[in-house]
Structure formats: C-alpha cells, structure tokens
mmCIF file of C-alpha atoms in Angstrom:
data_model
loop_
_atom_site.group_PDB
_atom_site.id
_atom_site.type_symbol
_atom_site.label_atom_id
_atom_site.label_comp_id
_atom_site.label_asym_id
_atom_site.label_seq_id
_atom_site.Cartn_x
_atom_site.Cartn_y
_atom_site.Cartn_z
ATOM 1 C CA MET A 29 106.457 98.961 82.297
ATOM 2 C CA SER A 30 104.319 96.332 83.999
ATOM 3 C CA ILE A 31 105.905 94.924 87.560
ATOM 4 C CA SER A 32 104.358 90.969 88.128
ATOM 5 C CA ALA A 33 103.380 90.523 91.799
ATOM 6 C CA LYS A 34 105.573 87.330 91.502
ATOM 7 C CA ASP A 35 108.664 89.402 90.695
ATOM 8 C CA VAL A 36 107.750 91.849 93.886
ATOM 9 C CA LYS A 37 106.617 88.784 96.141
ATOM 10 C CA ALA A 38 110.236 87.116 94.968
ATOM 11 C CA LEU A 39 112.446 90.454 95.603
ATOM 12 C CA ARG A 40 110.043 90.809 99.234
ATOM 13 C CA GLU A 41 111.463 87.328 100.179
ATOM 14 C CA ARG A 42 114.770 87.794 99.276
ATOM 15 C CA THR A 43 115.750 91.435 100.632
ATOM 16 C CA GLY A 44 112.931 91.632 103.797
ATOM 17 C CA CYS A 45 111.782 94.666 102.306
ATOM 18 C CA GLY A 46 108.080 96.213 101.974
ATOM 19 C CA MET A 47 106.215 95.931 98.948
ATOM 20 C CA MET A 48 106.014 99.303 98.344
ATOM 21 C CA ASP A 49 109.126 99.334 98.526
ATOM 22 C CA CYS A 50 109.981 96.590 96.370
ATOM 23 C CA LYS A 51 107.718 97.922 93.536
ATOM 24 C CA LYS A 52 109.448 100.841 93.490
ATOM 25 C CA ALA A 53 112.991 99.383 93.178
ATOM 26 C CA LEU A 54 111.927 97.248 90.373
ATOM 27 C CA THR A 55 110.307 99.912 88.453
ATOM 28 C CA GLU A 56 113.371 101.604 89.024
ATOM 29 C CA ALA A 57 115.451 98.494 88.100
ATOM 30 C CA GLY A 58 113.234 98.254 84.947
ATOM 31 C CA GLY A 59 112.161 94.710 85.915
ATOM 32 C CA ASP A 60 115.864 93.479 86.929
ATOM 33 C CA ILE A 61 115.633 91.723 90.296
ATOM 34 C CA GLU A 62 119.456 92.294 91.144
ATOM 35 C CA LYS A 63 119.581 95.861 90.196
ATOM 36 C CA ALA A 64 116.634 96.607 92.447
ATOM 37 C CA ALA A 65 118.079 94.427 95.335
ATOM 38 C CA GLU A 66 121.486 96.752 94.935
ATOM 39 C CA ILE A 67 118.814 100.144 94.573
ATOM 40 C CA LEU A 68 117.299 98.860 97.671
ATOM 41 C CA ARG A 69 120.591 98.518 99.159
ATOM 42 C CA GLU A 70 121.671 102.034 98.328
ATOM 43 C CA LYS A 71 118.732 103.638 99.816
ATOM 44 C CA GLY A 72 119.758 102.509 103.063
ATOM 45 C CA LEU A 73 116.890 100.082 103.689
ATOM 46 C CA ALA A 74 119.162 96.845 104.480
ATOM 47 C CA SER A 75 119.445 98.114 108.547
ATOM 48 C CA ALA A 76 115.583 98.213 108.050
ATOM 49 C CA VAL A 77 115.425 94.081 107.072
ATOM 50 C CA LYS A 78 118.392 93.803 109.582
ATOM 51 C CA LYS A 79 115.851 94.958 112.174
ATOM 52 C CA ALA A 80 112.675 93.384 110.643
ATOM 53 C CA GLY A 81 114.649 89.875 111.641
ATOM 54 C CA ARG A 82 114.420 90.503 115.239
ATOM 55 C CA ILE A 83 111.826 89.391 117.342
ATOM 56 C CA ALA A 84 109.085 90.977 118.280
ATOM 57 C CA ALA A 85 107.409 89.219 120.978
ATOM 58 C CA GLU A 86 106.393 92.409 122.826
ATOM 59 C CA GLY A 87 103.869 95.258 122.505
ATOM 60 C CA VAL A 88 100.318 95.694 123.351
ATOM 61 C CA VAL A 89 96.888 94.997 122.957
ATOM 62 C CA ALA A 90 94.833 97.676 122.446
ATOM 63 C CA ALA A 91 91.113 98.839 121.981
ATOM 64 C CA TYR A 92 89.359 102.185 119.889
ATOM 65 C CA LYS A 93 85.595 102.496 119.128
ATOM 66 C CA GLU A 94 84.306 105.329 117.066
ATOM 67 C CA GLY A 95 80.929 106.006 116.956
ATOM 68 C CA ASP A 96 79.225 102.163 116.349
ATOM 69 C CA ILE A 97 82.372 100.776 115.178
ATOM 70 C CA ALA A 98 84.989 99.022 117.308
ATOM 71 C CA VAL A 99 88.538 98.229 116.881
ATOM 72 C CA LEU A 100 90.764 95.137 119.044
ATOM 73 C CA LEU A 101 94.266 95.148 117.563
ATOM 74 C CA GLU A 102 97.640 94.048 119.140
ATOM 75 C CA VAL A 103 101.070 95.171 117.541
ATOM 76 C CA ASN A 104 103.865 93.715 118.695
ATOM 77 C CA CYS A 105 107.912 95.725 119.433
ATOM 78 C CA GLU A 106 110.478 93.821 120.973
ATOM 79 C CA THR A 107 110.800 95.537 124.155
ATOM 80 C CA ASP A 108 108.185 96.044 127.095
ATOM 81 C CA PHE A 109 110.102 99.397 127.385
ATOM 82 C CA VAL A 110 109.189 100.521 124.071
ATOM 83 C CA ALA A 111 105.427 98.864 124.681
ATOM 84 C CA LYS A 112 104.931 101.706 127.301
ATOM 85 C CA THR A 113 106.210 104.346 125.266
ATOM 86 C CA GLU A 114 103.598 107.461 124.693
ATOM 87 C CA GLN A 115 105.496 106.964 120.707
ATOM 88 C CA PHE A 116 104.380 103.457 120.543
ATOM 89 C CA LYS A 117 101.162 103.978 121.859
ATOM 90 C CA GLY A 118 100.607 106.838 119.615
ATOM 91 C CA LEU A 119 101.651 104.917 116.199
ATOM 92 C CA VAL A 120 98.662 101.946 117.614
ATOM 93 C CA ASN A 121 96.117 104.414 117.672
ATOM 94 C CA ASP A 122 96.744 105.790 114.893
ATOM 95 C CA ILE A 123 96.737 102.293 113.133
ATOM 96 C CA ALA A 124 93.277 101.582 114.940
ATOM 97 C CA LYS A 125 91.642 104.825 113.470
ATOM 98 C CA ILE A 126 92.870 103.896 110.000
ATOM 99 C CA ILE A 127 90.858 100.256 110.561
ATOM 100 C CA VAL A 128 88.240 102.390 111.297
ATOM 101 C CA LYS A 129 88.401 104.386 108.381
ATOM 102 C CA GLU A 130 89.472 101.997 105.564
ATOM 103 C CA ALA A 131 87.753 98.690 107.172
ATOM 104 C CA PRO A 132 90.710 96.317 105.928
ATOM 105 C CA ALA A 133 89.838 92.515 105.560
ATOM 106 C CA ASP A 134 93.347 91.451 107.183
ATOM 107 C CA VAL A 135 96.805 92.662 108.408
ATOM 108 C CA GLU A 136 97.763 92.412 104.664
ATOM 109 C CA ALA A 137 95.450 95.093 103.126
ATOM 110 C CA LEU A 138 95.836 97.152 105.965
ATOM 111 C CA MET A 139 99.671 97.505 105.080
ATOM 112 C CA ALA A 140 98.660 98.672 102.011
ATOM 113 C CA ALA A 141 95.721 100.956 103.595
ATOM 114 C CA PRO A 142 96.579 104.922 102.732
ATOM 115 C CA CYS A 143 97.320 107.226 105.481
ATOM 116 C CA GLU A 144 99.634 110.276 106.214
ATOM 117 C CA ALA A 145 103.174 108.628 105.428
ATOM 118 C CA GLY A 146 101.459 106.835 102.098
ATOM 119 C CA THR A 147 100.781 103.550 103.360
ATOM 120 C CA VAL A 148 100.426 101.893 106.681
ATOM 121 C CA GLU A 149 103.460 99.867 105.500
ATOM 122 C CA GLU A 150 105.334 103.337 105.209
ATOM 123 C CA MET A 151 104.566 104.747 108.321
ATOM 124 C CA MET A 152 105.818 101.271 110.019
ATOM 125 C CA LYS A 153 108.506 101.327 108.282
ATOM 126 C CA ASN A 154 109.147 105.471 109.417
ATOM 127 C CA ALA A 155 108.220 103.752 113.211
ATOM 128 C CA VAL A 156 110.962 101.325 112.979
ATOM 129 C CA ALA A 157 113.628 103.725 111.903
ATOM 130 C CA THR A 158 112.750 106.131 114.538
ATOM 131 C CA ILE A 159 112.245 104.018 117.813
ATOM 132 C CA GLY A 160 114.955 101.348 116.301
ATOM 133 C CA GLU A 161 113.196 98.300 117.123
ATOM 134 C CA ASN A 162 110.994 95.717 114.768
ATOM 135 C CA MET A 163 107.576 96.472 115.055
ATOM 136 C CA LYS A 164 104.531 94.186 113.335
ATOM 137 C CA ILE A 165 100.945 94.880 113.306
ATOM 138 C CA ARG A 166 99.853 90.744 114.100
ATOM 139 C CA ARG A 167 95.881 90.764 114.075
ATOM 140 C CA PHE A 168 92.756 92.577 114.687
ATOM 141 C CA VAL A 169 89.225 92.360 114.561
ATOM 142 C CA ARG A 170 86.568 95.443 113.375
ATOM 143 C CA VAL A 171 82.717 95.128 114.258
ATOM 144 C CA GLN A 172 79.862 97.450 113.463
ATOM 145 C CA GLY A 173 76.997 97.497 115.971
ATOM 146 C CA TYR A 174 76.432 97.346 119.630
ATOM 147 C CA SER A 175 79.772 96.355 121.438
ATOM 148 C CA ASP A 176 82.177 96.814 124.739
ATOM 149 C CA THR A 177 85.828 96.489 124.779
ATOM 150 C CA TYR A 178 87.979 95.796 127.847
ATOM 151 C CA ILE A 179 91.928 95.923 128.250
ATOM 152 C CA HIS A 180 93.158 94.301 131.122
ATOM 153 C CA LEU A 181 96.777 94.891 132.463
ATOM 154 C CA GLY A 182 97.935 97.608 130.363
ATOM 155 C CA GLY A 183 97.361 95.980 127.310
ATOM 156 C CA LYS A 184 98.008 92.476 128.606
ATOM 157 C CA ILE A 185 94.774 91.070 127.382
ATOM 158 C CA GLY A 186 92.296 92.808 125.477
ATOM 159 C CA VAL A 187 88.342 91.763 124.783
ATOM 160 C CA LEU A 188 85.477 92.567 122.396
ATOM 161 C CA VAL A 189 81.941 91.688 122.494
ATOM 162 C CA GLN A 190 79.274 92.193 120.149
ATOM 163 C CA THR A 191 75.463 92.190 121.165
ATOM 164 C CA ASP A 192 72.364 92.104 119.331
ATOM 165 C CA VAL A 193 70.872 94.985 120.603
ATOM 166 C CA GLU A 194 72.151 98.426 123.157
ATOM 167 C CA PRO A 195 73.336 96.340 126.290
ATOM 168 C CA ASP A 196 73.160 97.478 129.700
ATOM 169 C CA ALA A 197 76.804 98.999 130.316
ATOM 170 C CA GLU A 198 77.445 97.509 133.277
ATOM 171 C CA ALA A 199 76.043 93.772 132.243
ATOM 172 C CA ILE A 200 78.255 93.674 128.949
ATOM 173 C CA HIS A 201 81.026 95.384 130.678
ATOM 174 C CA ASP A 202 80.981 92.210 133.419
ATOM 175 C CA VAL A 203 80.928 90.098 130.192
ATOM 176 C CA ALA A 204 84.057 91.158 129.143
ATOM 177 C CA MET A 205 85.693 90.937 131.925
ATOM 178 C CA GLN A 206 84.405 87.085 132.331
ATOM 179 C CA ILE A 207 85.864 87.036 128.662
ATOM 180 C CA ALA A 208 89.246 88.129 130.007
ATOM 181 C CA ALA A 209 89.521 86.161 133.316
ATOM 182 C CA ALA A 210 87.976 82.686 131.963
ATOM 183 C CA LYS A 211 89.047 82.283 128.131
ATOM 184 C CA PRO A 212 85.947 80.962 126.734
ATOM 185 C CA THR A 213 85.678 79.263 123.312
ATOM 186 C CA TYR A 214 82.544 79.344 122.509
ATOM 187 C CA ILE A 215 79.397 81.767 123.592
ATOM 188 C CA SER A 216 76.830 78.741 123.966
ATOM 189 C CA LYS A 217 76.584 74.534 123.784
ATOM 190 C CA GLU A 218 75.008 74.718 120.953
ATOM 191 C CA ASP A 219 78.113 76.640 118.948
ATOM 192 C CA VAL A 220 80.615 73.813 120.307
ATOM 193 C CA ASP A 221 81.845 71.137 117.519
ATOM 194 C CA ALA A 222 80.033 68.172 117.378
ATOM 195 C CA ASP A 223 82.894 66.534 116.163
ATOM 196 C CA GLU A 224 84.845 68.309 119.118
ATOM 197 C CA ILE A 225 82.005 66.844 122.058
ATOM 198 C CA ALA A 226 82.461 62.952 120.479
ATOM 199 C CA HIS A 227 86.133 63.419 120.614
ATOM 200 C CA GLU A 228 85.890 64.846 124.235
ATOM 201 C CA LYS A 229 83.525 61.934 124.846
ATOM 202 C CA GLU A 230 86.077 59.592 123.895
ATOM 203 C CA ILE A 231 88.624 61.255 125.905
ATOM 204 C CA LEU A 232 86.242 60.734 128.989
ATOM 205 C CA ARG A 233 85.026 57.823 128.233
ATOM 206 C CA ALA A 234 88.643 55.984 128.686
ATOM 207 C CA GLN A 235 89.735 58.260 131.441
ATOM 208 C CA ALA A 236 86.548 56.453 133.334
ATOM 209 C CA ILE A 237 87.458 52.856 132.154
ATOM 210 C CA ASN A 238 91.072 53.174 133.038
ATOM 211 C CA GLU A 239 89.798 54.397 136.280
ATOM 212 C CA GLY A 240 88.300 51.219 137.188
ATOM 213 C CA LYS A 241 84.599 52.684 136.910
ATOM 214 C CA PRO A 242 81.981 50.139 135.826
ATOM 215 C CA GLU A 243 80.655 49.644 132.295
ATOM 216 C CA LYS A 244 77.068 50.535 133.727
ATOM 217 C CA ILE A 245 77.636 53.911 135.011
ATOM 218 C CA VAL A 246 80.707 55.188 132.608
ATOM 219 C CA ASP A 247 77.798 56.551 130.115
ATOM 220 C CA LYS A 248 76.061 58.755 133.035
ATOM 221 C CA MET A 249 79.968 59.742 134.239
ATOM 222 C CA VAL A 250 80.819 60.909 130.857
ATOM 223 C CA GLU A 251 77.939 62.846 130.532
ATOM 224 C CA GLY A 252 78.245 64.760 133.941
ATOM 225 C CA ARG A 253 81.921 65.428 132.632
ATOM 226 C CA ILE A 254 80.416 66.979 129.167
ATOM 227 C CA GLN A 255 78.687 69.280 131.339
ATOM 228 C CA LYS A 256 81.488 70.696 132.962
ATOM 229 C CA TYR A 257 83.608 70.516 130.162
ATOM 230 C CA TYR A 258 80.935 73.275 128.559
ATOM 231 C CA LYS A 259 80.943 74.900 131.855
ATOM 232 C CA GLU A 260 85.155 75.913 131.236
ATOM 233 C CA VAL A 261 84.859 76.351 128.060
ATOM 234 C CA CYS A 262 80.963 78.015 126.933
ATOM 235 C CA LEU A 263 80.912 81.612 128.240
ATOM 236 C CA LEU A 264 76.909 81.223 128.828
ATOM 237 C CA GLU A 265 77.768 78.375 130.657
ATOM 238 C CA GLN A 266 80.587 79.371 132.984
ATOM 239 C CA PRO A 267 80.429 80.663 136.413
ATOM 240 C CA PHE A 268 79.848 84.288 136.971
ATOM 241 C CA VAL A 269 83.578 85.195 138.137
ATOM 242 C CA LYS A 270 81.733 87.776 140.435
ATOM 243 C CA ASP A 271 78.791 85.382 141.815
ATOM 244 C CA ASP A 272 79.774 81.785 141.163
ATOM 245 C CA GLU A 273 76.341 80.907 142.643
ATOM 246 C CA LYS A 274 74.850 81.705 138.811
ATOM 247 C CA ASN A 275 76.009 81.404 135.298
ATOM 248 C CA VAL A 276 76.781 84.508 132.581
ATOM 249 C CA ALA A 277 73.499 83.561 131.154
ATOM 250 C CA LYS A 278 71.360 83.611 134.428
ATOM 251 C CA MET A 279 73.463 86.816 135.020
ATOM 252 C CA ILE A 280 72.121 88.701 131.739
ATOM 253 C CA GLY A 281 69.241 87.538 132.445
ATOM 254 C CA GLY A 282 67.928 87.984 128.555
ATOM 255 C CA ARG A 283 68.487 91.432 128.243
ATOM 256 C CA PHE A 284 70.710 91.309 125.174
ATOM 257 C CA ASN A 285 72.626 88.300 123.469
ATOM 258 C CA VAL A 286 75.877 88.384 122.844
ATOM 259 C CA LEU A 287 76.717 87.330 119.103
ATOM 260 C CA SER A 288 80.440 87.131 119.189
ATOM 261 C CA PHE A 289 84.137 88.161 120.892
ATOM 262 C CA VAL A 290 87.462 88.255 120.512
ATOM 263 C CA ARG A 291 89.849 87.295 123.256
ATOM 264 C CA TYR A 292 93.309 88.779 122.665
ATOM 265 C CA GLU A 293 96.426 87.974 124.983
ATOM 266 C CA MET A 294 99.677 89.755 123.893
ATOM 267 C CA GLY A 295 102.479 87.772 122.796
ATOM 268 C CA GLU A 296 100.467 84.186 122.828
ATOM 269 C CA GLY A 297 102.260 81.853 120.688
ATOM 270 C CA LEU A 298 105.045 83.858 119.671
ATOM 271 C CA GLU A 299 108.720 83.302 120.116
ATOM 272 C CA LYS A 300 110.201 85.082 122.906
ATOM 273 C CA ARG A 301 113.382 86.570 123.334
ATOM 274 C CA ASN A 302 116.114 84.728 125.275
ATOM 275 C CA GLU A 303 118.083 87.329 126.543
ATOM 276 C CA ASN A 304 121.350 86.735 127.997
ATOM 277 C CA PHE A 305 122.555 89.995 129.249
ATOM 278 C CA ALA A 306 126.344 88.483 129.988
ATOM 279 C CA GLU A 307 126.787 87.464 125.914
ATOM 280 C CA GLU A 308 125.448 90.877 124.665
ATOM 281 C CA ILE A 309 127.953 92.640 126.641
ATOM 282 C CA GLN A 310 130.323 90.723 125.911
ATOM 283 C CA LYS A 311 129.746 91.413 122.351
ATOM 284 C CA GLN A 312 129.497 94.899 122.268
ATOM 285 C CA MET A 313 133.249 94.765 124.178
ATOM 286 C CA ASN A 314 134.545 92.283 121.072
ATOM 287 C CA GLY A 315 133.313 95.408 118.738
#
C-alpha cells in the first residue's frame, strides 16, 4: 500500500523517530498510525527517541576537501568529552565524505542520502545507540572551485573561503584566519544591504543628536561613523589582523577575488546544558 508523507510526518512528530523507521513501521502496520507507534516501541526505538530529546550543544565544526570540492559542517553532541573522541571525529569525517559525493541540497536531503548503513539517518541513529549521546547534523556548506578552509581551537570555529582563481596559499589562508578572528558579515561595502545602511544611519544620527552635536556637523559625523561600520562588517575593509596598518583588500593586492565565505562557530545560538551535578547525583541515588 502507499504510505503518505503526511502520515510519516505525523508519526515522526508523535514518536520522534526517523523518517525511514516511521515509513517502515507504517507499511508494516498497514497504514495504522497507532499500530505503527507500537511497532516502533517494540523495536526498542524508544530509547533512541529519549536520547533525541536531550540537548546537543557541544560538538565540532570540521572541514574536508576532495579534489576541487570543499565542505564545512557542524555536527553536535551532548558533551565536549564525546566531541573529542576518535569515534565521533570519524563519524563527522564520514558525513563530510558523503556530502562531497552526494551533493545534498540541505540537512534533510543529507539525512536521506545513501551510505553503508542504508541512509545517513540510519547511520546517525546507530551512532547514537553506540556512543550513548544525542547527535545532530546541524548545518553544512559545499562548494566546488578554488577554496581554502581553516579550523580554529580544535573545531570550535571553522571557515570556508571561495575565490575566483587559484589563490596564493598563504594569502588565502590569511583571509580565512581573518574571518575566523574578525567575524565579517559581508565581503565588500557593495554587498551591504541599502536598507541596513539607511537604518544604521538613522541610529547614528540619533546618537549624534543625543550627544548634543550641532546639526550642521551631524551628517558629516554620520558618514564618518558609517565608514567605521564598514570596517567592522566588511571583510575587505577590515584592518588585517597581522598588520593593522593595511586592510584586507590591500593585503590581497588584487591577486584574487573572494567570491564567498562561511564562518561557523560551534554551538552559536543553541540552547546549552544547565548542569547541576548535585541534582544529578541525587537523582541517581534515588534510583
């Protein structure tokens, strides 16, 4: 019988189990969601569901290159201890290789991508069961062409930079380190959204007026502060971290153009674990 995507989604939301497991259970149950939920419980997937509800805010940002294809990805787990294990690092490396090979459009497509375990979703589930922690593929980017990657602090920050021509190795690596350190949002001034600049000017104008500056010099002050703003958010305008006497554009010196960059900081924006060890020990003592 045909199993609808709507039913698979409903079972996933109810049980927390993976898409393929839900589809198999529904097929086995003849489309009956109640029975399919029971089948998933009988197959021992309840423990995996329980792990899936736990906070995974540790992990690593990793980079992988194969030929002219480069990948930057973030995979999360529950503890820094697991993030540092060879088993977890091996899993992340395997995921990166699959991204290179299959070129999935997003994380959902990646989870459905084929691998030795069947799909990446099944591979992740096996890893959760083996390692004993919840794990999630949070995000990734895949580019083809000239690029360089940089990983800082053992996977806490990762950068991928793409250029238009084969770059000077030292210069492009300096650019990657610049991005890691200075957190630019844009490549150049031309990339900054006009509405964003207009909004920033309104704020700066209000600041100047509140500071009691004469109206006749406010516009000039605003333009000066906008130039400072560009130096904060635009890669090419930023003072070069190795020599702040020149900006990044001058450091590059026309040898190549930066087409794109991605900067991942592990765990940014994620809910963190609130550890209370005394409470945890008491819970264990109480059985």
